Amino acid sequence: TALAKRPGERFADAPAMRAAITALTGPARTTTATTYVCASCGARATADFRFCPECGQPRRALSSTAEISAPVGAVAEVRASQSWPLALVGRDHELDRVVDFLSGRVLAPALLVIGEAGSGKSALLREAYDRVADAAGVTVYQADADPSGLATPLYPLRALIATMLELPPVCGKDDLTAAAVARGLGERDVPGLAELFGNPTDLAELDPQVRRREMFASLIRTFAAEATRGPTAVVFEDLDRYDRASIELVRRVAERHASGVRIVVTGTAAEAKTWPSDCQRLTLEPLDGEALGFIATQLARTAAVGDLTAVQLTERTAGVPAHVEHLVRYLGEGGALEHAPTSLPDLVAARLATLPRAALLLCQAASVFGREAPRALVVAAAALGDELAPALASAVERGWLIATDEL
């Protein structure tokens, strides 16, 4: 291997070569080594295996990933990287930190999960949601940017408060008042909340700064009322896609740190620089050689991508989880490794080019409306007729769309 003609087939570094030499010259394994039984498939393996060699399940039991329900009326969502083809790999330490914060074992104004697009922030959070829900009974609310991509002012906070108060996204002042009182809020909070929902109030006669202050105070008291019902966490995902007014209010909520709600924010390193220094920071680095080696080992059992090595994964993807997933999907969909584009955008484009024409038209129709779209609008825009069902099945199978039940 060290003398292989192609550089990509040689050892990645000296530790990898040392491990190979040790495996050849070291003493044979004895049958008295400590073993464990995989909780997933029942196979036995020695304790030095971090993952089951048969099914890939981590040695420490992991609960299934939590599914986050889509908003009412949203039935199709476009994502650059939908489902991880293997178990969450190489993020044990990061996952423990998120779980510790959501469970209240670590106190800080906020936890900033920092990473560029494709670093696996969403996958990490969804694994943590299920853990804290079962172990600590924490209620987690997730706020997302405007799915249309228009960055509508205050959309993330308005959608979040509507969910907390069990209200529709668009509601009148009377419904808002009734929901606020039912949650233990006073009538003094209604004008600030009505301002958030765009309802006319007496605050319209005040200066914008005063109106924004009243809205912020009502927002904090709503969080505090929710926290009195039990452990509560709010996750603001992809803050860099929020409108500027929402970003400023989210930062002020974290600085206030008096509502009792645990705040988690995901975003890029550039956005994290503007946050207070006492916030916890968790940076998602690219996957290391051990994680990529495990992925390559699991992929070796499949015919389509069985020849993909850890060295090739490292050279092609630099350990970026989204790049790894798209490369694996590209190969699984019939692409050749030597023809795979090196950059992630080009790789995404190459995968889209292999979609059946009807499925591609359906994805294009859905993307016109943003990250989420009602089924009726997508069907009307695509105009596929009898081709709709197979096109949707193909797009979902390849990970381009998520289809929910029609309402």
Short mmCIF file of C-alpha atoms in Angstrom, two decimals:
data_model
loop_
_atom_site.label_atom_id
_atom_site.label_comp_id
_atom_site.label_asym_id
_atom_site.label_seq_id
_atom_site.Cartn_x
_atom_site.Cartn_y
_atom_site.Cartn_z
CA THR A 1 0.00 0.00 0.00
CA ALA A 2 2.80 2.42 0.86
CA LEU A 3 4.37 1.85 -2.57
CA ALA A 4 1.12 2.09 -4.54
CA LYS A 5 1.51 3.80 -7.91
CA ARG A 6 -1.43 6.15 -7.36
CA PRO A 7 -0.98 8.58 -4.42
CA GLY A 8 -4.63 8.26 -3.46
CA GLU A 9 -4.19 4.54 -2.75
CA ARG A 10 -1.30 5.01 -0.31
CA PHE A 11 -1.61 5.50 3.45
CA ALA A 12 -3.07 8.85 4.39
CA ASP A 13 -0.50 9.44 7.14
CA ALA A 14 2.10 7.72 9.33
CA PRO A 15 -0.40 6.61 12.04
CA ALA A 16 -2.42 4.76 9.40
CA MET A 17 0.70 2.93 8.21
CA ARG A 18 1.71 2.18 11.80
CA ALA A 19 -1.72 0.70 12.50
CA ALA A 20 -1.44 -1.54 9.43
CA ILE A 21 2.01 -2.75 10.49
CA THR A 22 0.79 -3.40 14.04
CA ALA A 23 -2.11 -5.42 12.69
CA LEU A 24 0.30 -7.65 10.76
CA THR A 25 3.03 -8.06 13.37
CA GLY A 26 1.11 -7.81 16.64
CA PRO A 27 -0.04 -10.79 18.68
CA ALA A 28 -3.21 -12.53 17.62
CA ARG A 29 -6.39 -11.58 19.40
CA THR A 30 -7.46 -13.95 22.13
CA THR A 31 -10.96 -15.13 22.70
CA THR A 32 -10.84 -13.90 26.30
CA ALA A 33 -11.15 -10.24 25.27
CA THR A 34 -14.11 -8.36 26.67
CA THR A 35 -17.07 -8.57 24.35
CA TYR A 36 -20.43 -6.89 24.09
CA VAL A 37 -23.69 -7.74 22.33
CA CYS A 38 -25.05 -5.23 19.84
CA ALA A 39 -28.47 -4.00 20.93
CA SER A 40 -29.54 -3.60 17.31
CA CYS A 41 -28.64 -6.89 15.59
CA GLY A 42 -27.45 -9.12 18.46
CA ALA A 43 -23.97 -9.68 16.99
CA ARG A 44 -21.02 -10.11 19.36
CA ALA A 45 -17.87 -7.99 19.04
CA THR A 46 -14.85 -7.12 21.16
CA ALA A 47 -15.09 -4.03 23.32
CA ASP A 48 -12.55 -2.10 21.27
CA PHE A 49 -15.12 -1.74 18.46
CA ARG A 50 -16.79 1.66 18.75
CA PHE A 51 -19.43 0.53 16.26
CA CYS A 52 -20.98 -2.86 15.60
CA PRO A 53 -19.01 -4.49 12.74
CA GLU A 54 -22.21 -6.06 11.40
CA CYS A 55 -24.83 -3.30 11.36
CA GLY A 56 -22.85 -0.15 12.23
CA GLN A 57 -24.84 0.66 15.38
CA PRO A 58 -22.72 2.63 17.92
CA ARG A 59 -21.70 0.57 20.94
CA ARG A 60 -23.42 3.02 23.24
CA ALA A 61 -27.14 2.72 22.60
CA LEU A 62 -28.59 5.58 20.62
CA SER A 63 -32.25 6.35 20.36
CA SER A 64 -33.83 6.93 17.00
CA THR A 65 -33.73 10.33 15.36
CA ALA A 66 -36.67 12.57 16.21
CA GLU A 67 -38.95 13.54 13.36
CA ILE A 68 -39.97 17.19 13.32
CA SER A 69 -43.45 17.64 11.94
CA ALA A 70 -43.95 20.05 9.08
CA PRO A 71 -46.11 23.17 9.46
CA VAL A 72 -49.77 22.90 8.59
CA GLY A 73 -50.21 23.01 4.83
CA ALA A 74 -46.55 22.35 4.04
CA VAL A 75 -46.23 19.08 2.20
CA ALA A 76 -43.00 19.31 0.24
CA GLU A 77 -39.62 20.55 1.40
CA VAL A 78 -36.48 21.01 -0.67
CA ARG A 79 -33.18 20.31 1.06
CA ALA A 80 -29.62 20.18 -0.20
CA SER A 81 -28.93 17.17 1.99
CA GLN A 82 -31.84 15.25 3.43
CA SER A 83 -31.06 11.97 5.16
CA TRP A 84 -27.76 10.68 6.45
CA PRO A 85 -27.27 7.24 4.94
CA LEU A 86 -25.59 5.87 8.10
CA ALA A 87 -25.88 6.44 11.81
CA LEU A 88 -24.57 9.77 13.12
CA VAL A 89 -20.81 9.25 12.93
CA GLY A 90 -17.93 11.19 14.44
CA ARG A 91 -20.07 13.54 16.55
CA ASP A 92 -20.13 11.81 19.95
CA HIS A 93 -18.47 14.66 21.85
CA GLU A 94 -20.55 17.34 20.12
CA LEU A 95 -23.76 15.40 20.74
CA ASP A 96 -22.98 15.08 24.46
CA ARG A 97 -22.43 18.83 24.72
CA VAL A 98 -25.75 19.64 23.07
CA VAL A 99 -27.60 17.13 25.26
CA ASP A 100 -25.94 18.48 28.41
CA PHE A 101 -27.01 22.02 27.55
CA LEU A 102 -30.59 21.12 26.60
CA SER A 103 -30.89 19.05 29.80
CA GLY A 104 -29.79 21.97 31.95
CA ARG A 105 -26.53 20.41 33.16
CA VAL A 106 -24.58 23.29 31.61
CA LEU A 107 -25.65 26.88 32.27
CA ALA A 108 -24.95 29.67 29.79
CA PRO A 109 -26.95 32.43 28.09
CA ALA A 110 -27.00 30.38 24.89
CA LEU A 111 -25.30 27.54 23.05
CA LEU A 112 -23.98 28.48 19.62
CA VAL A 113 -23.61 25.51 17.25
CA ILE A 114 -21.25 26.83 14.60
CA GLY A 115 -20.70 25.32 11.19
CA GLU A 116 -20.92 26.10 7.53
CA ALA A 117 -23.66 24.73 5.30
CA GLY A 118 -23.40 20.96 5.08
CA SER A 119 -21.54 20.47 8.36
CA GLY A 120 -24.37 18.41 9.89
CA LYS A 121 -25.87 20.90 12.36
CA SER A 122 -29.46 19.76 11.72
CA ALA A 123 -28.64 16.06 12.01
CA LEU A 124 -26.84 16.68 15.30
CA LEU A 125 -29.77 18.62 16.76
CA ARG A 126 -32.38 16.06 15.78
CA GLU A 127 -30.40 13.31 17.47
CA ALA A 128 -30.20 15.46 20.62
CA TYR A 129 -33.95 16.23 20.60
CA ASP A 130 -34.91 12.62 21.06
CA ARG A 131 -32.42 12.07 23.85
CA VAL A 132 -33.53 15.00 25.99
CA ALA A 133 -37.21 14.27 25.37
CA ASP A 134 -36.82 10.75 26.77
CA ALA A 135 -34.24 11.34 29.52
CA ALA A 136 -34.97 14.85 30.77
CA GLY A 137 -38.51 15.54 29.58
CA VAL A 138 -37.46 18.77 27.87
CA THR A 139 -39.90 20.42 25.48
CA VAL A 140 -37.98 21.68 22.46
CA TYR A 141 -39.32 24.35 20.13
CA GLN A 142 -37.51 24.91 16.85
CA ALA A 143 -37.69 28.19 14.95
CA ASP A 144 -36.71 28.34 11.29
CA ALA A 145 -36.26 31.09 8.76
CA ASP A 146 -38.99 32.11 6.36
CA PRO A 147 -39.33 29.02 4.09
CA SER A 148 -40.08 31.20 1.08
CA GLY A 149 -36.55 32.60 1.23
CA LEU A 150 -37.85 36.19 1.38
CA ALA A 151 -36.68 36.72 4.99
CA THR A 152 -40.04 38.15 6.03
CA PRO A 153 -39.48 40.45 9.04
CA LEU A 154 -40.00 38.69 12.39
CA TYR A 155 -41.27 35.49 10.74
CA PRO A 156 -39.21 33.09 12.96
CA LEU A 157 -40.37 34.69 16.21
CA ARG A 158 -43.96 35.04 15.07
CA ALA A 159 -44.12 31.36 14.08
CA LEU A 160 -42.46 30.38 17.38
CA ILE A 161 -44.90 32.33 19.57
CA ALA A 162 -47.84 31.02 17.54
CA THR A 163 -46.68 27.47 18.25
CA MET A 164 -46.22 28.16 21.97
CA LEU A 165 -49.68 29.70 22.25
CA GLU A 166 -51.22 27.02 20.01
CA LEU A 167 -52.40 29.59 17.48
CA PRO A 168 -52.40 29.62 13.68
CA PRO A 169 -49.64 31.66 12.05
CA VAL A 170 -52.19 34.34 11.14
CA CYS A 171 -54.67 35.18 13.90
CA GLY A 172 -56.78 38.06 15.15
CA LYS A 173 -56.29 40.08 18.30
CA ASP A 174 -59.19 38.37 20.13
CA ASP A 175 -57.70 34.90 19.63
CA LEU A 176 -54.31 36.22 20.65
CA THR A 177 -55.72 37.73 23.83
CA ALA A 178 -57.53 34.54 24.80
CA ALA A 179 -54.43 32.40 24.20
CA ALA A 180 -52.21 34.79 26.18
CA VAL A 181 -54.52 34.78 29.18
CA ALA A 182 -54.78 30.99 29.05
CA ARG A 183 -50.98 30.79 29.24
CA GLY A 184 -50.90 32.94 32.35
CA LEU A 185 -49.92 36.17 30.62
CA GLY A 186 -51.50 39.49 31.50
CA GLU A 187 -53.40 41.80 29.21
CA ARG A 188 -50.43 44.16 29.27
CA ASP A 189 -48.58 41.61 27.11
CA VAL A 190 -51.24 41.58 24.40
CA PRO A 191 -50.23 44.86 22.69
CA GLY A 192 -46.62 43.71 22.35
CA LEU A 193 -47.67 40.31 20.99
CA ALA A 194 -50.20 41.94 18.67
CA GLU A 195 -47.39 44.14 17.35
CA LEU A 196 -45.42 40.99 16.60
CA PHE A 197 -48.37 39.50 14.67
CA GLY A 198 -49.02 42.72 12.78
CA ASN A 199 -52.36 43.49 14.43
CA PRO A 200 -53.32 47.16 14.94
CA THR A 201 -52.80 48.37 18.52
CA ASP A 202 -52.40 51.57 20.48
CA LEU A 203 -48.64 51.11 20.21
CA ALA A 204 -48.86 52.44 16.64
CA GLU A 205 -48.83 55.98 18.07
CA LEU A 206 -45.47 55.42 19.81
CA ASP A 207 -41.94 55.65 18.47
CA PRO A 208 -40.58 52.53 16.73
CA GLN A 209 -38.01 52.04 19.51
CA VAL A 210 -40.74 51.99 22.17
CA ARG A 211 -42.88 49.61 20.14
CA ARG A 212 -39.91 47.27 19.67
CA ARG A 213 -39.19 47.40 23.42
CA GLU A 214 -42.77 46.47 24.29
CA MET A 215 -42.70 43.62 21.81
CA PHE A 216 -39.43 42.32 23.28
CA ALA A 217 -40.81 42.48 26.85
CA SER A 218 -43.89 40.50 25.83
CA LEU A 219 -41.67 37.97 24.08
CA ILE A 220 -39.58 37.44 27.21
CA ARG A 221 -42.65 37.03 29.41
CA THR A 222 -44.10 34.48 26.96
CA PHE A 223 -40.88 32.47 27.21
CA ALA A 224 -40.96 32.72 31.00
CA ALA A 225 -44.58 31.53 31.12
CA GLU A 226 -43.68 28.55 28.94
CA ALA A 227 -40.70 27.72 31.17
CA THR A 228 -42.96 27.51 34.24
CA ARG A 229 -44.79 24.58 32.62
CA GLY A 230 -41.63 22.48 32.51
CA PRO A 231 -38.08 22.39 31.13
CA THR A 232 -38.15 24.25 27.83
CA ALA A 233 -35.58 24.88 25.10
CA VAL A 234 -35.83 26.98 21.97
CA VAL A 235 -33.61 26.25 18.98
CA PHE A 236 -33.10 29.00 16.40
CA GLU A 237 -31.79 27.11 13.39
CA ASP A 238 -29.74 28.71 10.60
CA LEU A 239 -29.72 32.19 12.15
CA ASP A 240 -27.79 33.54 9.18
CA ARG A 241 -30.96 33.12 7.06
CA TYR A 242 -33.10 35.24 9.43
CA ASP A 243 -34.07 38.83 8.79
CA ARG A 244 -32.01 41.44 10.66
CA ALA A 245 -34.81 42.38 13.09
CA SER A 246 -35.24 38.73 14.18
CA ILE A 247 -31.48 38.26 14.61
CA GLU A 248 -31.30 41.30 16.87
CA LEU A 249 -34.24 40.15 19.02
CA VAL A 250 -32.83 36.62 19.35
CA ARG A 251 -29.50 38.04 20.49
CA ARG A 252 -31.25 40.25 23.05
CA VAL A 253 -33.22 37.25 24.35
CA ALA A 254 -29.94 35.42 24.96
CA GLU A 255 -28.35 38.45 26.60
CA ARG A 256 -31.35 38.89 28.88
CA HIS A 257 -31.11 35.27 30.08
CA ALA A 258 -34.02 35.73 32.50
CA SER A 259 -36.80 33.76 30.85
CA GLY A 260 -35.68 30.32 32.05
CA VAL A 261 -35.71 28.99 28.49
CA ARG A 262 -32.52 27.35 27.17
CA ILE A 263 -31.48 29.00 23.93
CA VAL A 264 -29.64 27.13 21.16
CA VAL A 265 -28.60 28.94 18.00
CA THR A 266 -27.06 27.45 14.87
CA GLY A 267 -25.25 29.52 12.30
CA THR A 268 -21.98 30.35 10.64
CA ALA A 269 -18.76 31.48 12.28
CA ALA A 270 -19.22 35.01 10.93
CA GLU A 271 -22.58 35.38 12.69
CA ALA A 272 -21.24 33.87 15.95
CA LYS A 273 -18.56 36.58 16.24
CA THR A 274 -21.20 39.17 17.13
CA TRP A 275 -22.57 37.20 20.10
CA PRO A 276 -21.57 37.68 23.77
CA SER A 277 -18.40 35.91 24.85
CA ASP A 278 -20.12 34.12 27.75
CA CYS A 279 -22.22 32.04 25.34
CA GLN A 280 -21.13 28.44 24.92
CA ARG A 281 -19.67 27.74 21.48
CA LEU A 282 -19.59 24.40 19.71
CA THR A 283 -17.83 24.30 16.36
CA LEU A 284 -18.51 21.38 14.03
CA GLU A 285 -15.24 20.45 12.38
CA PRO A 286 -15.00 18.19 9.31
CA LEU A 287 -15.18 14.46 10.02
CA ASP A 288 -11.82 12.95 10.96
CA GLY A 289 -10.09 9.95 9.45
CA GLU A 290 -11.57 7.54 11.98
CA ALA A 291 -15.14 8.55 11.14
CA LEU A 292 -14.51 8.44 7.40
CA GLY A 293 -12.82 5.05 7.81
CA PHE A 294 -15.88 3.69 9.57
CA ILE A 295 -18.14 5.04 6.81
CA ALA A 296 -15.93 3.43 4.17
CA THR A 297 -16.04 0.13 6.05
CA GLN A 298 -19.83 0.14 6.09
CA LEU A 299 -20.05 1.18 2.43
CA ALA A 300 -17.73 -1.69 1.47
CA ARG A 301 -20.68 -4.06 1.98
CA THR A 302 -22.70 -2.45 -0.80
CA ALA A 303 -22.11 -3.27 -4.42
CA ALA A 304 -22.60 0.24 -5.80
CA VAL A 305 -20.02 2.03 -3.62
CA GLY A 306 -18.02 -0.86 -2.24
CA ASP A 307 -14.75 0.34 -3.79
CA LEU A 308 -14.85 3.74 -2.07
CA THR A 309 -11.98 3.97 0.44
CA ALA A 310 -11.39 6.25 3.42
CA VAL A 311 -8.52 7.94 1.57
CA GLN A 312 -10.77 8.69 -1.38
CA LEU A 313 -13.49 10.04 0.91
CA THR A 314 -10.95 12.34 2.53
CA GLU A 315 -9.54 13.60 -0.74
CA ARG A 316 -12.92 14.05 -2.39
CA THR A 317 -14.97 15.53 0.46
CA ALA A 318 -12.49 16.93 3.02
CA GLY A 319 -14.73 15.38 5.68
CA VAL A 320 -17.77 17.62 5.01
CA PRO A 321 -20.83 15.47 5.89
CA ALA A 322 -23.06 16.85 3.13
CA HIS A 323 -20.31 16.28 0.56
CA VAL A 324 -19.87 12.70 1.78
CA GLU A 325 -23.58 12.04 1.48
CA HIS A 326 -23.90 13.50 -2.00
CA LEU A 327 -20.86 11.56 -3.20
CA VAL A 328 -22.26 8.30 -1.82
CA ARG A 329 -25.65 9.00 -3.39
CA TYR A 330 -23.99 9.93 -6.69
CA LEU A 331 -22.19 6.60 -6.80
CA GLY A 332 -25.29 4.73 -5.66
CA GLU A 333 -27.28 6.31 -8.46
CA GLY A 334 -24.91 4.94 -11.09
CA GLY A 335 -22.18 7.57 -11.27
CA ALA A 336 -18.50 6.67 -11.55
CA LEU A 337 -15.96 7.89 -9.01
CA GLU A 338 -13.55 9.09 -11.69
CA HIS A 339 -16.33 11.20 -13.21
CA ALA A 340 -17.61 12.66 -9.93
CA PRO A 341 -17.17 16.48 -9.77
CA THR A 342 -14.80 17.65 -7.06
CA SER A 343 -16.84 20.62 -5.76
CA LEU A 344 -20.07 20.12 -3.85
CA PRO A 345 -22.22 22.45 -6.01
CA ASP A 346 -21.08 20.68 -9.16
CA LEU A 347 -21.74 17.31 -7.53
CA VAL A 348 -25.28 18.40 -6.63
CA ALA A 349 -25.81 19.54 -10.22
CA ALA A 350 -24.52 16.22 -11.53
CA ARG A 351 -26.96 14.33 -9.31
CA LEU A 352 -29.84 16.50 -10.48
CA ALA A 353 -28.88 15.81 -14.07
CA THR A 354 -29.46 12.08 -13.51
CA LEU A 355 -33.02 12.57 -12.27
CA PRO A 356 -35.86 11.47 -14.54
CA ARG A 357 -37.27 14.47 -16.37
CA ALA A 358 -40.60 14.39 -14.53
CA ALA A 359 -38.89 14.23 -11.11
CA LEU A 360 -36.61 17.13 -12.06
CA LEU A 361 -39.59 19.24 -13.12
CA LEU A 362 -41.30 18.45 -9.83
CA CYS A 363 -38.22 19.54 -7.83
CA GLN A 364 -37.99 22.73 -9.86
CA ALA A 365 -41.68 23.47 -9.28
CA ALA A 366 -41.30 22.96 -5.52
CA SER A 367 -38.18 25.11 -5.32
CA VAL A 368 -40.03 28.05 -6.86
CA PHE A 369 -41.99 28.36 -3.62
CA GLY A 370 -38.93 28.05 -1.35
CA ARG A 371 -38.06 25.31 1.10
CA GLU A 372 -41.69 24.34 1.73
CA ALA A 373 -44.73 24.34 -0.51
CA PRO A 374 -48.34 23.09 -0.38
CA ARG A 375 -48.92 20.07 -2.55
CA ALA A 376 -51.68 21.72 -4.56
CA LEU A 377 -49.39 24.55 -5.67
CA VAL A 378 -46.57 22.20 -6.61
CA VAL A 379 -48.92 19.95 -8.59
CA ALA A 380 -50.36 22.93 -10.45
CA ALA A 381 -46.92 24.35 -11.22
CA ALA A 382 -45.44 21.04 -12.39
CA ALA A 383 -48.45 20.03 -14.51
CA LEU A 384 -47.26 16.41 -14.71
CA GLY A 385 -50.61 14.67 -14.77
CA ASP A 386 -50.24 10.89 -14.49
CA GLU A 387 -46.48 11.25 -14.12
CA LEU A 388 -46.83 12.99 -10.76
CA ALA A 389 -46.88 9.89 -8.52
CA PRO A 390 -43.75 8.18 -9.96
CA ALA A 391 -41.95 11.53 -10.15
CA LEU A 392 -42.64 12.26 -6.49
CA ALA A 393 -41.59 8.75 -5.48
CA SER A 394 -38.31 9.13 -7.38
CA ALA A 395 -37.56 12.56 -5.88
CA VAL A 396 -38.28 11.34 -2.35
CA GLU A 397 -36.25 8.16 -2.78
CA ARG A 398 -33.21 10.13 -3.95
CA GLY A 399 -33.50 12.57 -1.07
CA TRP A 400 -34.50 15.72 -2.92
CA LEU A 401 -38.00 16.13 -1.50
CA ILE A 402 -39.83 15.26 1.70
CA ALA A 403 -43.52 14.58 1.12
CA THR A 404 -45.97 14.71 4.00
CA ASP A 405 -49.56 13.49 4.11
CA GLU A 406 -51.95 15.69 2.19
CA LEU A 407 -54.22 17.64 4.52
#
